[in-house]
Amino acid sequence: MGTVVDDAASVEFHAFFERHYAELSRLAYLLTGESDTADDLAADALLALWHRWDRVRAADHPVAYARGVVANLARTRIRSAVRERRRIALFWSQREEKTENPDVAGVVDVREALRRLPFRKRACVVLRHAFDLSEKDTALALGVSVGTVKSQTSKGMAELQRLLGAQAVPKQVHAAMARTGESGGRDR
């Protein structure tokens, strides 16, 4: 008998999904201005609704509840993006270093080598060596463990040494990133 109720709820939710997904995605788009994010937020909202479907379907206005969930998720996403932009701006504002007579070819080589690293290794190397973050701060910024930062940084530096064929890779990375800071990062 529980299966009949579950099947009825499933059919009802599926109909709700079909009727309102596009509208909820459009709402998310208008709130965030990002189409990919909008689809993700609409899907996340509907997943949250499914988990509480018994309460949602008993509400007077389930669609209004769904819109509220989308709005809250969009607000959270926007706040997260603003915090991230502030962190990035803070990193760049703290950089007062100027490189005299930079090795432009070296900068280009380091940037190209960094691009060849998988994202996590690249992020660890850049945060540790270009931004001089501690292992703990790097782990916090990336949402990983300190052990992962140590491992990925070590592997990333080894790969950079292999790609660049140099023993002074940390200094090259630091110099390349300092040069990027002078140009405002526009030439990446």
PDB file of C-alpha atoms in Angstrom:
ATOM      1  CA  MET A   1       0.000   0.000   0.000  1.00  0.00           C
ATOM      2  CA  GLY A   2       2.958   2.338   0.707  1.00  0.00           C
ATOM      3  CA  THR A   3       4.030   1.820  -2.884  1.00  0.00           C
ATOM      4  CA  VAL A   4       0.757   3.252  -4.231  1.00  0.00           C
ATOM      5  CA  VAL A   5       1.235   6.424  -2.172  1.00  0.00           C
ATOM      6  CA  ASP A   6       4.875   6.669  -3.248  1.00  0.00           C
ATOM      7  CA  ASP A   7       3.888   6.117  -6.880  1.00  0.00           C
ATOM      8  CA  ALA A   8       1.169   8.782  -6.637  1.00  0.00           C
ATOM      9  CA  ALA A   9       3.645  11.253  -5.091  1.00  0.00           C
ATOM     10  CA  SER A  10       6.186  10.427  -7.785  1.00  0.00           C
ATOM     11  CA  VAL A  11       3.673  10.971 -10.586  1.00  0.00           C
ATOM     12  CA  GLU A  12       2.476  14.206  -8.974  1.00  0.00           C
ATOM     13  CA  PHE A  13       6.047  15.488  -8.563  1.00  0.00           C
ATOM     14  CA  HIS A  14       6.911  14.544 -12.144  1.00  0.00           C
ATOM     15  CA  ALA A  15       3.916  16.560 -13.379  1.00  0.00           C
ATOM     16  CA  PHE A  16       4.986  19.491 -11.180  1.00  0.00           C
ATOM     17  CA  PHE A  17       8.510  19.248 -12.574  1.00  0.00           C
ATOM     18  CA  GLU A  18       7.307  19.213 -16.186  1.00  0.00           C
ATOM     19  CA  ARG A  19       4.989  22.170 -15.600  1.00  0.00           C
ATOM     20  CA  HIS A  20       7.377  24.424 -13.676  1.00  0.00           C
ATOM     21  CA  TYR A  21      11.014  23.575 -14.473  1.00  0.00           C
ATOM     22  CA  ALA A  22      11.319  26.071 -17.348  1.00  0.00           C
ATOM     23  CA  GLU A  23       9.690  28.823 -15.284  1.00  0.00           C
ATOM     24  CA  LEU A  24      11.984  28.168 -12.308  1.00  0.00           C
ATOM     25  CA  SER A  25      15.022  28.121 -14.587  1.00  0.00           C
ATOM     26  CA  ARG A  26      13.940  31.425 -16.150  1.00  0.00           C
ATOM     27  CA  LEU A  27      13.526  32.920 -12.664  1.00  0.00           C
ATOM     28  CA  ALA A  28      17.022  31.748 -11.711  1.00  0.00           C
ATOM     29  CA  TYR A  29      18.406  33.233 -14.925  1.00  0.00           C
ATOM     30  CA  LEU A  30      16.805  36.596 -14.260  1.00  0.00           C
ATOM     31  CA  LEU A  31      18.186  36.571 -10.710  1.00  0.00           C
ATOM     32  CA  THR A  32      21.746  35.511 -11.618  1.00  0.00           C
ATOM     33  CA  GLY A  33      22.163  36.493 -15.270  1.00  0.00           C
ATOM     34  CA  GLU A  34      23.842  33.144 -16.014  1.00  0.00           C
ATOM     35  CA  SER A  35      22.055  30.512 -18.087  1.00  0.00           C
ATOM     36  CA  ASP A  36      24.157  27.522 -16.959  1.00  0.00           C
ATOM     37  CA  THR A  37      23.789  28.553 -13.334  1.00  0.00           C
ATOM     38  CA  ALA A  38      20.049  28.996 -13.841  1.00  0.00           C
ATOM     39  CA  ASP A  39      19.597  25.406 -15.001  1.00  0.00           C
ATOM     40  CA  ASP A  40      21.667  24.156 -12.068  1.00  0.00           C
ATOM     41  CA  LEU A  41      19.701  26.226  -9.558  1.00  0.00           C
ATOM     42  CA  ALA A  42      16.360  25.090 -10.946  1.00  0.00           C
ATOM     43  CA  ALA A  43      17.491  21.461 -10.764  1.00  0.00           C
ATOM     44  CA  ASP A  44      18.844  21.947  -7.214  1.00  0.00           C
ATOM     45  CA  ALA A  45      15.591  23.589  -6.151  1.00  0.00           C
ATOM     46  CA  LEU A  46      13.498  20.771  -7.590  1.00  0.00           C
ATOM     47  CA  LEU A  47      15.701  18.192  -5.895  1.00  0.00           C
ATOM     48  CA  ALA A  48      15.188  19.992  -2.575  1.00  0.00           C
ATOM     49  CA  LEU A  49      11.436  20.062  -3.261  1.00  0.00           C
ATOM     50  CA  TRP A  50      11.417  16.329  -4.003  1.00  0.00           C
ATOM     51  CA  HIS A  51      13.051  15.615  -0.649  1.00  0.00           C
ATOM     52  CA  ARG A  52      10.244  17.574   1.062  1.00  0.00           C
ATOM     53  CA  TRP A  53       7.520  16.736  -1.415  1.00  0.00           C
ATOM     54  CA  ASP A  54       5.007  15.633   1.239  1.00  0.00           C
ATOM     55  CA  ARG A  55       5.157  19.099   2.840  1.00  0.00           C
ATOM     56  CA  VAL A  56       5.383  20.983  -0.468  1.00  0.00           C
ATOM     57  CA  ARG A  57       2.371  19.290  -2.026  1.00  0.00           C
ATOM     58  CA  ALA A  58       0.339  20.022   1.112  1.00  0.00           C
ATOM     59  CA  ALA A  59       1.165  23.742   0.894  1.00  0.00           C
ATOM     60  CA  ASP A  60      -1.411  26.207  -0.393  1.00  0.00           C
ATOM     61  CA  HIS A  61       0.915  27.410  -3.173  1.00  0.00           C
ATOM     62  CA  PRO A  62       3.615  24.850  -4.033  1.00  0.00           C
ATOM     63  CA  VAL A  63       4.857  26.964  -6.958  1.00  0.00           C
ATOM     64  CA  ALA A  64       5.362  29.963  -4.670  1.00  0.00           C
ATOM     65  CA  TYR A  65       7.345  27.746  -2.327  1.00  0.00           C
ATOM     66  CA  ALA A  66       9.441  26.543  -5.277  1.00  0.00           C
ATOM     67  CA  ARG A  67      10.108  30.138  -6.359  1.00  0.00           C
ATOM     68  CA  GLY A  68      11.262  30.939  -2.834  1.00  0.00           C
ATOM     69  CA  VAL A  69      13.689  28.010  -2.905  1.00  0.00           C
ATOM     70  CA  VAL A  70      15.098  29.206  -6.246  1.00  0.00           C
ATOM     71  CA  ALA A  71      15.435  32.767  -4.933  1.00  0.00           C
ATOM     72  CA  ASN A  72      17.263  31.548  -1.817  1.00  0.00           C
ATOM     73  CA  LEU A  73      19.609  29.364  -3.856  1.00  0.00           C
ATOM     74  CA  ALA A  74      20.300  32.255  -6.245  1.00  0.00           C
ATOM     75  CA  ARG A  75      21.009  34.572  -3.319  1.00  0.00           C
ATOM     76  CA  THR A  76      23.434  32.038  -1.872  1.00  0.00           C
ATOM     77  CA  ARG A  77      25.150  31.613  -5.262  1.00  0.00           C
ATOM     78  CA  ILE A  78      25.467  35.375  -5.753  1.00  0.00           C
ATOM     79  CA  ARG A  79      26.837  35.892  -2.239  1.00  0.00           C
ATOM     80  CA  SER A  80      29.359  33.127  -2.826  1.00  0.00           C
ATOM     81  CA  ALA A  81      30.486  34.719  -6.100  1.00  0.00           C
ATOM     82  CA  VAL A  82      30.800  38.126  -4.429  1.00  0.00           C
ATOM     83  CA  ARG A  83      32.894  36.622  -1.613  1.00  0.00           C
ATOM     84  CA  GLU A  84      35.121  34.911  -4.152  1.00  0.00           C
ATOM     85  CA  ARG A  85      35.593  38.142  -6.112  1.00  0.00           C
ATOM     86  CA  ARG A  86      36.466  39.957  -2.888  1.00  0.00           C
ATOM     87  CA  ARG A  87      39.042  37.291  -2.001  1.00  0.00           C
ATOM     88  CA  ILE A  88      40.593  37.594  -5.437  1.00  0.00           C
ATOM     89  CA  ALA A  89      40.642  41.387  -5.218  1.00  0.00           C
ATOM     90  CA  LEU A  90      42.218  41.124  -1.763  1.00  0.00           C
ATOM     91  CA  PHE A  91      44.951  38.844  -3.111  1.00  0.00           C
ATOM     92  CA  TRP A  92      45.716  41.239  -5.943  1.00  0.00           C
ATOM     93  CA  SER A  93      45.605  44.344  -3.738  1.00  0.00           C
ATOM     94  CA  GLN A  94      48.219  42.819  -1.430  1.00  0.00           C
ATOM     95  CA  ARG A  95      50.626  42.352  -4.322  1.00  0.00           C
ATOM     96  CA  GLU A  96      52.964  45.311  -4.353  1.00  0.00           C
ATOM     97  CA  GLU A  97      55.844  43.524  -5.996  1.00  0.00           C
ATOM     98  CA  LYS A  98      57.190  44.857  -9.242  1.00  0.00           C
ATOM     99  CA  THR A  99      59.554  42.817 -11.339  1.00  0.00           C
ATOM    100  CA  GLU A 100      62.335  44.793 -12.922  1.00  0.00           C
ATOM    101  CA  ASN A 101      63.534  43.562 -16.289  1.00  0.00           C
ATOM    102  CA  PRO A 102      61.241  40.533 -16.322  1.00  0.00           C
ATOM    103  CA  ASP A 103      62.119  37.473 -18.335  1.00  0.00           C
ATOM    104  CA  VAL A 104      59.148  37.738 -20.709  1.00  0.00           C
ATOM    105  CA  ALA A 105      59.955  34.461 -22.434  1.00  0.00           C
ATOM    106  CA  GLY A 106      60.190  32.788 -19.023  1.00  0.00           C
ATOM    107  CA  VAL A 107      56.810  34.223 -18.031  1.00  0.00           C
ATOM    108  CA  VAL A 108      55.249  32.853 -21.205  1.00  0.00           C
ATOM    109  CA  ASP A 109      56.867  29.445 -20.634  1.00  0.00           C
ATOM    110  CA  VAL A 110      55.656  29.258 -17.015  1.00  0.00           C
ATOM    111  CA  ARG A 111      52.123  30.279 -17.962  1.00  0.00           C
ATOM    112  CA  GLU A 112      52.018  27.673 -20.702  1.00  0.00           C
ATOM    113  CA  ALA A 113      53.360  25.010 -18.352  1.00  0.00           C
ATOM    114  CA  LEU A 114      50.796  25.992 -15.705  1.00  0.00           C
ATOM    115  CA  ARG A 115      47.998  25.669 -18.266  1.00  0.00           C
ATOM    116  CA  ARG A 116      49.104  22.099 -18.911  1.00  0.00           C
ATOM    117  CA  LEU A 117      48.677  21.100 -15.268  1.00  0.00           C
ATOM    118  CA  PRO A 118      45.355  19.644 -14.131  1.00  0.00           C
ATOM    119  CA  PHE A 119      43.277  22.262 -12.310  1.00  0.00           C
ATOM    120  CA  ARG A 120      43.855  21.121  -8.715  1.00  0.00           C
ATOM    121  CA  LYS A 121      47.636  20.880  -9.145  1.00  0.00           C
ATOM    122  CA  ARG A 122      47.690  24.268 -10.879  1.00  0.00           C
ATOM    123  CA  ALA A 123      45.563  25.875  -8.164  1.00  0.00           C
ATOM    124  CA  CYS A 124      47.777  24.490  -5.390  1.00  0.00           C
ATOM    125  CA  VAL A 125      50.989  25.606  -7.104  1.00  0.00           C
ATOM    126  CA  VAL A 126      49.660  29.092  -7.853  1.00  0.00           C
ATOM    127  CA  LEU A 127      48.179  29.674  -4.401  1.00  0.00           C
ATOM    128  CA  ARG A 128      51.268  28.333  -2.596  1.00  0.00           C
ATOM    129  CA  HIS A 129      54.011  29.858  -4.758  1.00  0.00           C
ATOM    130  CA  ALA A 130      52.482  32.874  -6.490  1.00  0.00           C
ATOM    131  CA  PHE A 131      50.235  34.059  -3.666  1.00  0.00           C
ATOM    132  CA  ASP A 132      52.445  32.771  -0.846  1.00  0.00           C
ATOM    133  CA  LEU A 133      49.496  31.191   0.963  1.00  0.00           C
ATOM    134  CA  SER A 134      50.157  28.664   3.679  1.00  0.00           C
ATOM    135  CA  GLU A 135      49.163  25.052   3.147  1.00  0.00           C
ATOM    136  CA  LYS A 136      46.262  25.582   5.542  1.00  0.00           C
ATOM    137  CA  ASP A 137      45.024  28.723   3.741  1.00  0.00           C
ATOM    138  CA  THR A 138      45.366  27.000   0.376  1.00  0.00           C
ATOM    139  CA  ALA A 139      43.371  24.020   1.667  1.00  0.00           C
ATOM    140  CA  LEU A 140      40.697  26.383   2.968  1.00  0.00           C
ATOM    141  CA  ALA A 141      40.517  28.283  -0.323  1.00  0.00           C
ATOM    142  CA  LEU A 142      40.165  25.093  -2.363  1.00  0.00           C
ATOM    143  CA  GLY A 143      37.996  23.142   0.063  1.00  0.00           C
ATOM    144  CA  VAL A 144      40.464  20.263   0.320  1.00  0.00           C
ATOM    145  CA  SER A 145      42.637  18.800   3.069  1.00  0.00           C
ATOM    146  CA  VAL A 146      46.115  20.072   3.916  1.00  0.00           C
ATOM    147  CA  GLY A 147      47.456  16.663   2.859  1.00  0.00           C
ATOM    148  CA  THR A 148      45.886  17.109  -0.569  1.00  0.00           C
ATOM    149  CA  VAL A 149      47.496  20.538  -0.873  1.00  0.00           C
ATOM    150  CA  LYS A 150      50.903  19.086   0.033  1.00  0.00           C
ATOM    151  CA  SER A 151      50.531  16.210  -2.409  1.00  0.00           C
ATOM    152  CA  GLN A 152      49.128  18.243  -5.304  1.00  0.00           C
ATOM    153  CA  THR A 153      51.674  21.037  -4.841  1.00  0.00           C
ATOM    154  CA  SER A 154      54.551  18.571  -4.782  1.00  0.00           C
ATOM    155  CA  LYS A 155      53.286  16.727  -7.857  1.00  0.00           C
ATOM    156  CA  GLY A 156      52.539  20.002  -9.651  1.00  0.00           C
ATOM    157  CA  MET A 157      56.002  21.394  -8.956  1.00  0.00           C
ATOM    158  CA  ALA A 158      57.607  18.150 -10.134  1.00  0.00           C
ATOM    159  CA  GLU A 159      55.583  18.307 -13.328  1.00  0.00           C
ATOM    160  CA  LEU A 160      56.540  21.964 -13.848  1.00  0.00           C
ATOM    161  CA  GLN A 161      60.203  21.069 -13.374  1.00  0.00           C
ATOM    162  CA  ARG A 162      59.811  18.331 -15.953  1.00  0.00           C
ATOM    163  CA  LEU A 163      58.037  20.691 -18.373  1.00  0.00           C
ATOM    164  CA  LEU A 164      60.370  23.640 -17.836  1.00  0.00           C
ATOM    165  CA  GLY A 165      63.564  21.687 -17.256  1.00  0.00           C
ATOM    166  CA  ALA A 166      64.610  24.032 -14.449  1.00  0.00           C
ATOM    167  CA  GLN A 167      65.528  23.707 -10.799  1.00  0.00           C
ATOM    168  CA  ALA A 168      64.334  27.230  -9.872  1.00  0.00           C
ATOM    169  CA  VAL A 169      60.685  26.605 -10.770  1.00  0.00           C
ATOM    170  CA  PRO A 170      59.213  28.232  -7.601  1.00  0.00           C
ATOM    171  CA  LYS A 171      61.066  31.473  -8.381  1.00  0.00           C
ATOM    172  CA  GLN A 172      59.924  31.314 -12.009  1.00  0.00           C
ATOM    173  CA  VAL A 173      56.300  30.770 -10.975  1.00  0.00           C
ATOM    174  CA  HIS A 174      56.523  33.625  -8.499  1.00  0.00           C
ATOM    175  CA  ALA A 175      58.116  35.943 -11.086  1.00  0.00           C
ATOM    176  CA  ALA A 176      55.568  34.981 -13.738  1.00  0.00           C
ATOM    177  CA  MET A 177      52.675  35.670 -11.401  1.00  0.00           C
ATOM    178  CA  ALA A 178      54.215  38.967 -10.266  1.00  0.00           C
ATOM    179  CA  ARG A 179      54.387  39.962 -13.925  1.00  0.00           C
ATOM    180  CA  THR A 180      50.718  38.989 -14.328  1.00  0.00           C
ATOM    181  CA  GLY A 181      49.867  41.193 -11.340  1.00  0.00           C
ATOM    182  CA  GLU A 182      51.472  44.203 -13.022  1.00  0.00           C
ATOM    183  CA  SER A 183      49.301  43.769 -16.094  1.00  0.00           C
ATOM    184  CA  GLY A 184      46.172  43.261 -14.034  1.00  0.00           C
ATOM    185  CA  GLY A 185      45.902  39.683 -15.261  1.00  0.00           C
ATOM    186  CA  ARG A 186      44.512  40.808 -18.605  1.00  0.00           C
ATOM    187  CA  ASP A 187      47.102  39.001 -20.684  1.00  0.00           C
ATOM    188  CA  ARG A 188      46.365  35.499 -19.441  1.00  0.00           C
TER     189      ARG A 188
END
